[in-house]
């Protein structure tokens, strides 16, 4: 049932218009309290119980630059799984050989999109160490996404430990020390597995974590070209679930993306409403650097308070670092802004830079936006590889990820060998 379909009665003193957010707040609060203090027999997710079954058929590490073979993503030797049921809670998590999972055709995820995921990278540092970047943020967001689609709760700290455990085992071989500057892409996922049709919260679920190879996407030659979303399509809407990393957000976006790719564009710039608010670029957050009419330099991106866009870890990190290190030089602004404002800035010579930012694309300079038959050309800096602010911020984050500097955001994995 959607929140709007609920009769407008006042229940427990709460307005029906708060249904979704109050349900989520309640679940998250419950979850925070229940760790170890549960009075029922339902087991909490416990990373310390992780069991290890090592592969007998170790795979080959692909050559640098190879991420898939015959259209199949290359994954490391192992994965972690943890099954959940409403009756007994979380089973013991297992590290085991990477391979297929089995589902009944009636599984909830296959019908009702009870799926959410995370994406984070493991980085082989220039100092030889293996790092994750703010993995707690991904674990927390996974919990939020799971809660949004009625998948079970867990302590996000336990998920973070499981991510580290997988990397401790597979990191040394799959991110060799002689490949500094390389990365793996980790994909923690939760799916509803209950094999019963019927539109309801699943009573069984599976959490799994895999480690994959992925191409480097952050510096396409000449910059990334964006095509604005078609008039008759919207990625997310206020009151929807665009702020959650749920699979249901992505399938429907592929049609426009495929069409745009066929015309030589990299991603869709998703606009919202009749006003044409700029929201996100593909599955990345979107940023513009411009001079205001008053002559101030601003870095501007869409806000998160209307729950329209995904609250990216890269987004919040680069906003924070820009606020800290570019104070007085540039204003960091989270607000709604329209494609018309971008076009006006362009027409008046005030448009300085633009980039998309997310784990997959990292900080990816945008050179062109095509909107309703018009091209907005965006400066790409002296060397043509991105504007100075984009590159500066990218460099700062990269230094943390690859261990050129010590920073609390870079979490070192204690490797097994
Ligand atoms: C994952 C994602 C992002 C980027 O988030 P990061 O945490 O920075 O990787 C942005 N937008 C959408 C729609 C996403 O799915």
PDB file of N, CA, C and O in Angstrom, residues 313-379:
ATOM      1  N   UNK A 313      28.075   9.588  -0.954  1.00  0.00           N
ATOM      2  CA  UNK A 313      29.220   9.698  -0.042  1.00  0.00           C
ATOM      3  C   UNK A 313      30.272  10.619  -0.675  1.00  0.00           C
ATOM      4  O   UNK A 313      30.889  11.450  -0.004  1.00  0.00           O
ATOM      5  N   UNK A 314      30.444  10.471  -1.990  1.00  0.00           N
ATOM      6  CA  UNK A 314      31.380  11.352  -2.698  1.00  0.00           C
ATOM      7  C   UNK A 314      30.889  12.794  -2.606  1.00  0.00           C
ATOM      8  O   UNK A 314      31.667  13.713  -2.327  1.00  0.00           O
ATOM      9  N   UNK A 315      29.592  12.984  -2.823  1.00  0.00           N
ATOM     10  CA  UNK A 315      28.976  14.315  -2.752  1.00  0.00           C
ATOM     11  C   UNK A 315      29.264  14.984  -1.418  1.00  0.00           C
ATOM     12  O   UNK A 315      29.793  16.088  -1.350  1.00  0.00           O
ATOM     13  N   UNK A 316      28.908  14.290  -0.307  1.00  0.00           N
ATOM     14  CA  UNK A 316      29.067  14.951   0.992  1.00  0.00           C
ATOM     15  C   UNK A 316      30.537  15.146   1.333  1.00  0.00           C
ATOM     16  O   UNK A 316      30.902  16.120   1.979  1.00  0.00           O
ATOM     17  N   UNK A 317      31.392  14.238   0.854  1.00  0.00           N
ATOM     18  CA  UNK A 317      32.825  14.365   1.150  1.00  0.00           C
ATOM     19  C   UNK A 317      33.415  15.566   0.428  1.00  0.00           C
ATOM     20  O   UNK A 317      34.189  16.335   1.002  1.00  0.00           O
ATOM     21  N   UNK A 318      33.053  15.707  -0.838  1.00  0.00           N
ATOM     22  CA  UNK A 318      33.653  16.828  -1.579  1.00  0.00           C
ATOM     23  C   UNK A 318      33.067  18.171  -1.152  1.00  0.00           C
ATOM     24  O   UNK A 318      33.784  19.183  -1.154  1.00  0.00           O
ATOM     25  N   UNK A 319      31.798  18.174  -0.733  1.00  0.00           N
ATOM     26  CA  UNK A 319      31.231  19.424  -0.206  1.00  0.00           C
ATOM     27  C   UNK A 319      31.970  19.827   1.078  1.00  0.00           C
ATOM     28  O   UNK A 319      32.324  20.993   1.265  1.00  0.00           O
ATOM     29  N   UNK A 320      32.190  18.826   1.935  1.00  0.00           N
ATOM     30  CA  UNK A 320      32.864  19.117   3.208  1.00  0.00           C
ATOM     31  C   UNK A 320      34.294  19.609   2.982  1.00  0.00           C
ATOM     32  O   UNK A 320      34.732  20.596   3.566  1.00  0.00           O
ATOM     33  N   UNK A 321      34.987  18.930   2.097  1.00  0.00           N
ATOM     34  CA  UNK A 321      36.389  19.283   1.869  1.00  0.00           C
ATOM     35  C   UNK A 321      36.486  20.643   1.163  1.00  0.00           C
ATOM     36  O   UNK A 321      37.389  21.445   1.456  1.00  0.00           O
ATOM     37  N   UNK A 322      35.533  20.939   0.285  1.00  0.00           N
ATOM     38  CA  UNK A 322      35.524  22.251  -0.380  1.00  0.00           C
ATOM     39  C   UNK A 322      35.233  23.351   0.640  1.00  0.00           C
ATOM     40  O   UNK A 322      35.847  24.425   0.605  1.00  0.00           O
ATOM     41  N   UNK A 323      34.295  23.072   1.574  1.00  0.00           N
ATOM     42  CA  UNK A 323      33.981  24.067   2.610  1.00  0.00           C
ATOM     43  C   UNK A 323      35.183  24.324   3.496  1.00  0.00           C
ATOM     44  O   UNK A 323      35.444  25.469   3.884  1.00  0.00           O
ATOM     45  N   UNK A 324      35.915  23.247   3.808  1.00  0.00           N
ATOM     46  CA  UNK A 324      37.078  23.395   4.685  1.00  0.00           C
ATOM     47  C   UNK A 324      38.253  24.086   3.995  1.00  0.00           C
ATOM     48  O   UNK A 324      38.890  24.957   4.561  1.00  0.00           O
ATOM     49  N   UNK A 325      38.528  23.648   2.767  1.00  0.00           N
ATOM     50  CA  UNK A 325      39.796  24.050   2.160  1.00  0.00           C
ATOM     51  C   UNK A 325      39.681  25.202   1.168  1.00  0.00           C
ATOM     52  O   UNK A 325      40.701  25.745   0.745  1.00  0.00           O
ATOM     53  N   UNK A 326      38.449  25.517   0.761  1.00  0.00           N
ATOM     54  CA  UNK A 326      38.292  26.617  -0.202  1.00  0.00           C
ATOM     55  C   UNK A 326      37.510  27.773   0.415  1.00  0.00           C
ATOM     56  O   UNK A 326      36.933  28.594  -0.291  1.00  0.00           O
ATOM     57  N   UNK A 327      37.494  27.796   1.740  1.00  0.00           N
ATOM     58  CA  UNK A 327      36.745  28.819   2.446  1.00  0.00           C
ATOM     59  C   UNK A 327      37.253  30.206   2.073  1.00  0.00           C
ATOM     60  O   UNK A 327      38.470  30.423   2.006  1.00  0.00           O
ATOM     61  N   UNK A 328      36.317  31.105   1.789  1.00  0.00           N
ATOM     62  CA  UNK A 328      36.700  32.464   1.419  1.00  0.00           C
ATOM     63  C   UNK A 328      36.955  32.614  -0.069  1.00  0.00           C
ATOM     64  O   UNK A 328      36.904  33.710  -0.615  1.00  0.00           O
ATOM     65  N   UNK A 329      37.208  31.466  -0.737  1.00  0.00           N
ATOM     66  CA  UNK A 329      37.529  31.512  -2.159  1.00  0.00           C
ATOM     67  C   UNK A 329      36.288  31.194  -2.995  1.00  0.00           C
ATOM     68  O   UNK A 329      36.072  31.742  -4.074  1.00  0.00           O
ATOM     69  N   UNK A 330      35.488  30.273  -2.439  1.00  0.00           N
ATOM     70  CA  UNK A 330      34.342  29.779  -3.193  1.00  0.00           C
ATOM     71  C   UNK A 330      33.216  29.486  -2.196  1.00  0.00           C
ATOM     72  O   UNK A 330      33.487  29.026  -1.089  1.00  0.00           O
ATOM     73  N   UNK A 331      31.977  29.782  -2.582  1.00  0.00           N
ATOM     74  CA  UNK A 331      30.834  29.438  -1.730  1.00  0.00           C
ATOM     75  C   UNK A 331      30.295  28.074  -2.138  1.00  0.00           C
ATOM     76  O   UNK A 331      30.112  27.817  -3.322  1.00  0.00           O
ATOM     77  N   UNK A 332      30.076  27.229  -1.148  1.00  0.00           N
ATOM     78  CA  UNK A 332      29.549  25.890  -1.407  1.00  0.00           C
ATOM     79  C   UNK A 332      28.052  25.922  -1.105  1.00  0.00           C
ATOM     80  O   UNK A 332      27.653  26.202   0.022  1.00  0.00           O
ATOM     81  N   UNK A 333      27.239  25.664  -2.128  1.00  0.00           N
ATOM     82  CA  UNK A 333      25.801  25.908  -2.014  1.00  0.00           C
ATOM     83  C   UNK A 333      25.009  24.663  -2.395  1.00  0.00           C
ATOM     84  O   UNK A 333      25.198  24.100  -3.473  1.00  0.00           O
ATOM     85  N   UNK A 334      24.130  24.233  -1.489  1.00  0.00           N
ATOM     86  CA  UNK A 334      23.195  23.155  -1.802  1.00  0.00           C
ATOM     87  C   UNK A 334      21.821  23.797  -1.953  1.00  0.00           C
ATOM     88  O   UNK A 334      21.234  24.251  -0.970  1.00  0.00           O
ATOM     89  N   UNK A 335      21.347  23.880  -3.155  1.00  0.00           N
ATOM     90  CA  UNK A 335      20.031  24.477  -3.392  1.00  0.00           C
ATOM     91  C   UNK A 335      19.462  23.989  -4.713  1.00  0.00           C
ATOM     92  O   UNK A 335      20.178  23.433  -5.545  1.00  0.00           O
ATOM     93  N   UNK A 336      18.151  24.201  -4.873  1.00  0.00           N
ATOM     94  CA  UNK A 336      17.529  23.888  -6.150  1.00  0.00           C
ATOM     95  C   UNK A 336      17.989  24.910  -7.181  1.00  0.00           C
ATOM     96  O   UNK A 336      18.022  26.108  -6.892  1.00  0.00           O
ATOM     97  N   UNK A 337      18.347  24.436  -8.356  1.00  0.00           N
ATOM     98  CA  UNK A 337      18.684  25.349  -9.444  1.00  0.00           C
ATOM     99  C   UNK A 337      18.251  24.689 -10.740  1.00  0.00           C
ATOM    100  O   UNK A 337      18.176  23.459 -10.843  1.00  0.00           O
ATOM    101  N   UNK A 338      17.938  25.506 -11.715  1.00  0.00           N
ATOM    102  CA  UNK A 338      17.326  24.979 -12.936  1.00  0.00           C
ATOM    103  C   UNK A 338      18.325  24.951 -14.091  1.00  0.00           C
ATOM    104  O   UNK A 338      19.354  25.640 -14.073  1.00  0.00           O
ATOM    105  N   UNK A 339      17.970  24.187 -15.104  1.00  0.00           N
ATOM    106  CA  UNK A 339      18.792  24.125 -16.310  1.00  0.00           C
ATOM    107  C   UNK A 339      18.824  25.504 -16.984  1.00  0.00           C
ATOM    108  O   UNK A 339      19.831  25.875 -17.586  1.00  0.00           O
ATOM    109  N   UNK A 340      17.748  26.280 -16.811  1.00  0.00           N
ATOM    110  CA  UNK A 340      17.729  27.632 -17.382  1.00  0.00           C
ATOM    111  C   UNK A 340      18.811  28.502 -16.733  1.00  0.00           C
ATOM    112  O   UNK A 340      19.484  29.276 -17.421  1.00  0.00           O
ATOM    113  N   UNK A 341      19.000  28.332 -15.425  1.00  0.00           N
ATOM    114  CA  UNK A 341      20.064  29.098 -14.751  1.00  0.00           C
ATOM    115  C   UNK A 341      21.435  28.736 -15.305  1.00  0.00           C
ATOM    116  O   UNK A 341      22.321  29.589 -15.435  1.00  0.00           O
ATOM    117  N   UNK A 342      21.604  27.439 -15.613  1.00  0.00           N
ATOM    118  CA  UNK A 342      22.882  26.995 -16.185  1.00  0.00           C
ATOM    119  C   UNK A 342      23.052  27.598 -17.577  1.00  0.00           C
ATOM    120  O   UNK A 342      24.134  28.093 -17.938  1.00  0.00           O
ATOM    121  N   UNK A 343      21.954  27.630 -18.343  1.00  0.00           N
ATOM    122  CA  UNK A 343      22.023  28.202 -19.692  1.00  0.00           C
ATOM    123  C   UNK A 343      22.277  29.710 -19.636  1.00  0.00           C
ATOM    124  O   UNK A 343      23.053  30.244 -20.438  1.00  0.00           O
ATOM    125  N   UNK A 344      21.661  30.379 -18.675  1.00  0.00           N
ATOM    126  CA  UNK A 344      21.892  31.822 -18.514  1.00  0.00           C
ATOM    127  C   UNK A 344      23.353  32.091 -18.144  1.00  0.00           C
ATOM    128  O   UNK A 344      23.983  33.003 -18.687  1.00  0.00           O
ATOM    129  N   UNK A 345      23.867  31.276 -17.217  1.00  0.00           N
ATOM    130  CA  UNK A 345      25.266  31.450 -16.812  1.00  0.00           C
ATOM    131  C   UNK A 345      26.182  31.258 -18.012  1.00  0.00           C
ATOM    132  O   UNK A 345      27.163  31.996 -18.211  1.00  0.00           O
ATOM    133  N   UNK A 346      25.843  30.279 -18.829  1.00  0.00           N
ATOM    134  CA  UNK A 346      26.633  30.013 -20.034  1.00  0.00           C
ATOM    135  C   UNK A 346      26.574  31.203 -20.984  1.00  0.00           C
ATOM    136  O   UNK A 346      27.609  31.689 -21.463  1.00  0.00           O
ATOM    137  N   UNK A 347      25.355  31.711 -21.216  1.00  0.00           N
ATOM    138  CA  UNK A 347      25.165  32.826 -22.152  1.00  0.00           C
ATOM    139  C   UNK A 347      25.901  34.077 -21.677  1.00  0.00           C
ATOM    140  O   UNK A 347      26.376  34.880 -22.482  1.00  0.00           O
ATOM    141  N   UNK A 348      26.002  34.209 -20.337  1.00  0.00           N
ATOM    142  CA  UNK A 348      26.635  35.414 -19.786  1.00  0.00           C
ATOM    143  C   UNK A 348      28.101  35.190 -19.436  1.00  0.00           C
ATOM    144  O   UNK A 348      28.722  36.010 -18.748  1.00  0.00           O
ATOM    145  N   UNK A 349      28.636  34.045 -19.870  1.00  0.00           N
ATOM    146  CA  UNK A 349      30.056  33.767 -19.639  1.00  0.00           C
ATOM    147  C   UNK A 349      30.401  33.513 -18.186  1.00  0.00           C
ATOM    148  O   UNK A 349      31.549  33.669 -17.775  1.00  0.00           O
ATOM    149  N   UNK A 350      29.412  33.116 -17.377  1.00  0.00           N
ATOM    150  CA  UNK A 350      29.670  32.893 -15.955  1.00  0.00           C
ATOM    151  C   UNK A 350      29.863  31.414 -15.595  1.00  0.00           C
ATOM    152  O   UNK A 350      30.145  31.079 -14.460  1.00  0.00           O
ATOM    153  N   UNK A 351      29.650  30.536 -16.580  1.00  0.00           N
ATOM    154  CA  UNK A 351      29.750  29.101 -16.315  1.00  0.00           C
ATOM    155  C   UNK A 351      31.224  28.691 -16.322  1.00  0.00           C
ATOM    156  O   UNK A 351      31.919  28.869 -17.317  1.00  0.00           O
ATOM    157  N   UNK A 352      31.703  28.166 -15.189  1.00  0.00           N
ATOM    158  CA  UNK A 352      33.134  27.864 -15.073  1.00  0.00           C
ATOM    159  C   UNK A 352      33.468  26.388 -15.254  1.00  0.00           C
ATOM    160  O   UNK A 352      34.388  26.032 -15.978  1.00  0.00           O
ATOM    161  N   UNK A 353      32.736  25.526 -14.537  1.00  0.00           N
ATOM    162  CA  UNK A 353      33.050  24.095 -14.558  1.00  0.00           C
ATOM    163  C   UNK A 353      31.786  23.321 -14.263  1.00  0.00           C
ATOM    164  O   UNK A 353      30.814  23.846 -13.717  1.00  0.00           O
ATOM    165  N   UNK A 354      31.839  22.033 -14.578  1.00  0.00           N
ATOM    166  CA  UNK A 354      30.765  21.130 -14.157  1.00  0.00           C
ATOM    167  C   UNK A 354      31.360  19.738 -14.031  1.00  0.00           C
ATOM    168  O   UNK A 354      32.300  19.386 -14.750  1.00  0.00           O
ATOM    169  N   UNK A 355      30.833  18.964 -13.109  1.00  0.00           N
ATOM    170  CA  UNK A 355      31.276  17.570 -12.992  1.00  0.00           C
ATOM    171  C   UNK A 355      30.195  16.722 -12.342  1.00  0.00           C
ATOM    172  O   UNK A 355      29.298  17.224 -11.669  1.00  0.00           O
ATOM    173  N   UNK A 356      30.311  15.415 -12.604  1.00  0.00           N
ATOM    174  CA  UNK A 356      29.463  14.425 -11.944  1.00  0.00           C
ATOM    175  C   UNK A 356      30.333  13.760 -10.887  1.00  0.00           C
ATOM    176  O   UNK A 356      31.535  13.617 -11.078  1.00  0.00           O
ATOM    177  N   UNK A 357      29.728  13.361  -9.769  1.00  0.00           N
ATOM    178  CA  UNK A 357      30.519  12.745  -8.705  1.00  0.00           C
ATOM    179  C   UNK A 357      29.778  11.589  -8.052  1.00  0.00           C
ATOM    180  O   UNK A 357      28.613  11.710  -7.684  1.00  0.00           O
ATOM    181  N   UNK A 358      30.470  10.483  -7.945  1.00  0.00           N
ATOM    182  CA  UNK A 358      29.945   9.293  -7.286  1.00  0.00           C
ATOM    183  C   UNK A 358      31.072   8.287  -7.217  1.00  0.00           C
ATOM    184  O   UNK A 358      32.134   8.508  -7.821  1.00  0.00           O
ATOM    185  N   UNK A 359      30.853   7.198  -6.515  1.00  0.00           N
ATOM    186  CA  UNK A 359      31.924   6.208  -6.369  1.00  0.00           C
ATOM    187  C   UNK A 359      32.372   5.669  -7.722  1.00  0.00           C
ATOM    188  O   UNK A 359      33.560   5.552  -8.002  1.00  0.00           O
ATOM    189  N   UNK A 360      31.406   5.327  -8.581  1.00  0.00           N
ATOM    190  CA  UNK A 360      31.738   4.704  -9.860  1.00  0.00           C
ATOM    191  C   UNK A 360      32.493   5.681 -10.768  1.00  0.00           C
ATOM    192  O   UNK A 360      33.566   5.367 -11.280  1.00  0.00           O
ATOM    193  N   UNK A 361      31.941   6.882 -10.957  1.00  0.00           N
ATOM    194  CA  UNK A 361      32.537   7.867 -11.861  1.00  0.00           C
ATOM    195  C   UNK A 361      33.523   8.797 -11.162  1.00  0.00           C
ATOM    196  O   UNK A 361      34.133   9.641 -11.798  1.00  0.00           O
ATOM    197  N   UNK A 362      33.639   8.639  -9.859  1.00  0.00           N
ATOM    198  CA  UNK A 362      34.480   9.486  -9.017  1.00  0.00           C
ATOM    199  C   UNK A 362      34.158  10.956  -9.311  1.00  0.00           C
ATOM    200  O   UNK A 362      32.993  11.325  -9.221  1.00  0.00           O
ATOM    201  N   UNK A 363      35.142  11.762  -9.658  1.00  0.00           N
ATOM    202  CA  UNK A 363      34.845  13.156 -10.012  1.00  0.00           C
ATOM    203  C   UNK A 363      35.108  13.279 -11.514  1.00  0.00           C
ATOM    204  O   UNK A 363      36.261  13.250 -11.944  1.00  0.00           O
ATOM    205  N   UNK A 364      34.036  13.339 -12.277  1.00  0.00           N
ATOM    206  CA  UNK A 364      34.146  13.232 -13.731  1.00  0.00           C
ATOM    207  C   UNK A 364      33.721  14.544 -14.394  1.00  0.00           C
ATOM    208  O   UNK A 364      32.545  14.913 -14.367  1.00  0.00           O
ATOM    209  N   UNK A 365      34.682  15.274 -14.970  1.00  0.00           N
ATOM    210  CA  UNK A 365      34.371  16.558 -15.596  1.00  0.00           C
ATOM    211  C   UNK A 365      33.347  16.417 -16.733  1.00  0.00           C
ATOM    212  O   UNK A 365      33.401  15.476 -17.503  1.00  0.00           O
ATOM    213  N   UNK A 366      32.437  17.371 -16.791  1.00  0.00           N
ATOM    214  CA  UNK A 366      31.403  17.398 -17.835  1.00  0.00           C
ATOM    215  C   UNK A 366      31.751  18.525 -18.807  1.00  0.00           C
ATOM    216  O   UNK A 366      31.995  19.660 -18.396  1.00  0.00           O
ATOM    217  N   UNK A 367      31.791  18.191 -20.086  1.00  0.00           N
ATOM    218  CA  UNK A 367      32.200  19.187 -21.086  1.00  0.00           C
ATOM    219  C   UNK A 367      31.014  19.775 -21.844  1.00  0.00           C
ATOM    220  O   UNK A 367      31.132  20.829 -22.465  1.00  0.00           O
ATOM    221  N   UNK A 368      29.881  19.056 -21.817  1.00  0.00           N
ATOM    222  CA  UNK A 368      28.756  19.514 -22.635  1.00  0.00           C
ATOM    223  C   UNK A 368      27.443  18.995 -22.063  1.00  0.00           C
ATOM    224  O   UNK A 368      27.370  17.865 -21.594  1.00  0.00           O
ATOM    225  N   UNK A 369      26.430  19.863 -22.106  1.00  0.00           N
ATOM    226  CA  UNK A 369      25.074  19.424 -21.773  1.00  0.00           C
ATOM    227  C   UNK A 369      24.184  19.761 -22.962  1.00  0.00           C
ATOM    228  O   UNK A 369      24.133  20.919 -23.402  1.00  0.00           O
ATOM    229  N   UNK A 370      23.514  18.751 -23.457  1.00  0.00           N
ATOM    230  CA  UNK A 370      22.589  18.972 -24.569  1.00  0.00           C
ATOM    231  C   UNK A 370      21.181  19.071 -24.006  1.00  0.00           C
ATOM    232  O   UNK A 370      20.710  18.168 -23.339  1.00  0.00           O
ATOM    233  N   UNK A 371      20.529  20.219 -24.268  1.00  0.00           N
ATOM    234  CA  UNK A 371      19.189  20.416 -23.725  1.00  0.00           C
ATOM    235  C   UNK A 371      18.257  20.988 -24.789  1.00  0.00           C
ATOM    236  O   UNK A 371      18.467  22.102 -25.268  1.00  0.00           O
ATOM    237  N   UNK A 372      17.256  20.203 -25.148  1.00  0.00           N
ATOM    238  CA  UNK A 372      16.206  20.650 -26.077  1.00  0.00           C
ATOM    239  C   UNK A 372      16.796  21.328 -27.316  1.00  0.00           C
ATOM    240  O   UNK A 372      16.481  22.484 -27.621  1.00  0.00           O
ATOM    241  N   UNK A 373      17.698  20.588 -27.952  1.00  0.00           N
ATOM    242  CA  UNK A 373      18.246  21.081 -29.217  1.00  0.00           C
ATOM    243  C   UNK A 373      19.394  22.063 -29.084  1.00  0.00           C
ATOM    244  O   UNK A 373      19.940  22.517 -30.078  1.00  0.00           O
ATOM    245  N   UNK A 374      19.777  22.405 -27.835  1.00  0.00           N
ATOM    246  CA  UNK A 374      20.886  23.348 -27.665  1.00  0.00           C
ATOM    247  C   UNK A 374      22.050  22.694 -26.926  1.00  0.00           C
ATOM    248  O   UNK A 374      21.829  21.869 -26.040  1.00  0.00           O
ATOM    249  N   UNK A 375      23.256  23.088 -27.295  1.00  0.00           N
ATOM    250  CA  UNK A 375      24.439  22.584 -26.609  1.00  0.00           C
ATOM    251  C   UNK A 375      24.975  23.636 -25.642  1.00  0.00           C
ATOM    252  O   UNK A 375      25.195  24.784 -26.034  1.00  0.00           O
ATOM    253  N   UNK A 376      25.160  23.222 -24.400  1.00  0.00           N
ATOM    254  CA  UNK A 376      25.832  24.091 -23.430  1.00  0.00           C
ATOM    255  C   UNK A 376      27.271  23.592 -23.336  1.00  0.00           C
ATOM    256  O   UNK A 376      27.507  22.469 -22.887  1.00  0.00           O
ATOM    257  N   UNK A 377      28.208  24.403 -23.790  1.00  0.00           N
ATOM    258  CA  UNK A 377      29.626  24.014 -23.742  1.00  0.00           C
ATOM    259  C   UNK A 377      30.199  24.457 -22.403  1.00  0.00           C
ATOM    260  O   UNK A 377      29.985  25.596 -21.986  1.00  0.00           O
ATOM    261  N   UNK A 378      30.920  23.567 -21.752  1.00  0.00           N
ATOM    262  CA  UNK A 378      31.461  23.909 -20.449  1.00  0.00           C
ATOM    263  C   UNK A 378      32.995  23.864 -20.497  1.00  0.00           C
ATOM    264  O   UNK A 378      33.569  22.908 -21.022  1.00  0.00           O
ATOM    265  N   UNK A 379      33.638  24.905 -19.966  1.00  0.00           N
ATOM    266  CA  UNK A 379      35.102  24.940 -20.015  1.00  0.00           C
ATOM    267  C   UNK A 379      35.713  23.701 -19.361  1.00  0.00           C
ATOM    268  O   UNK A 379      35.203  23.211 -18.356  1.00  0.00           O
TER     269      UNK A 379
END
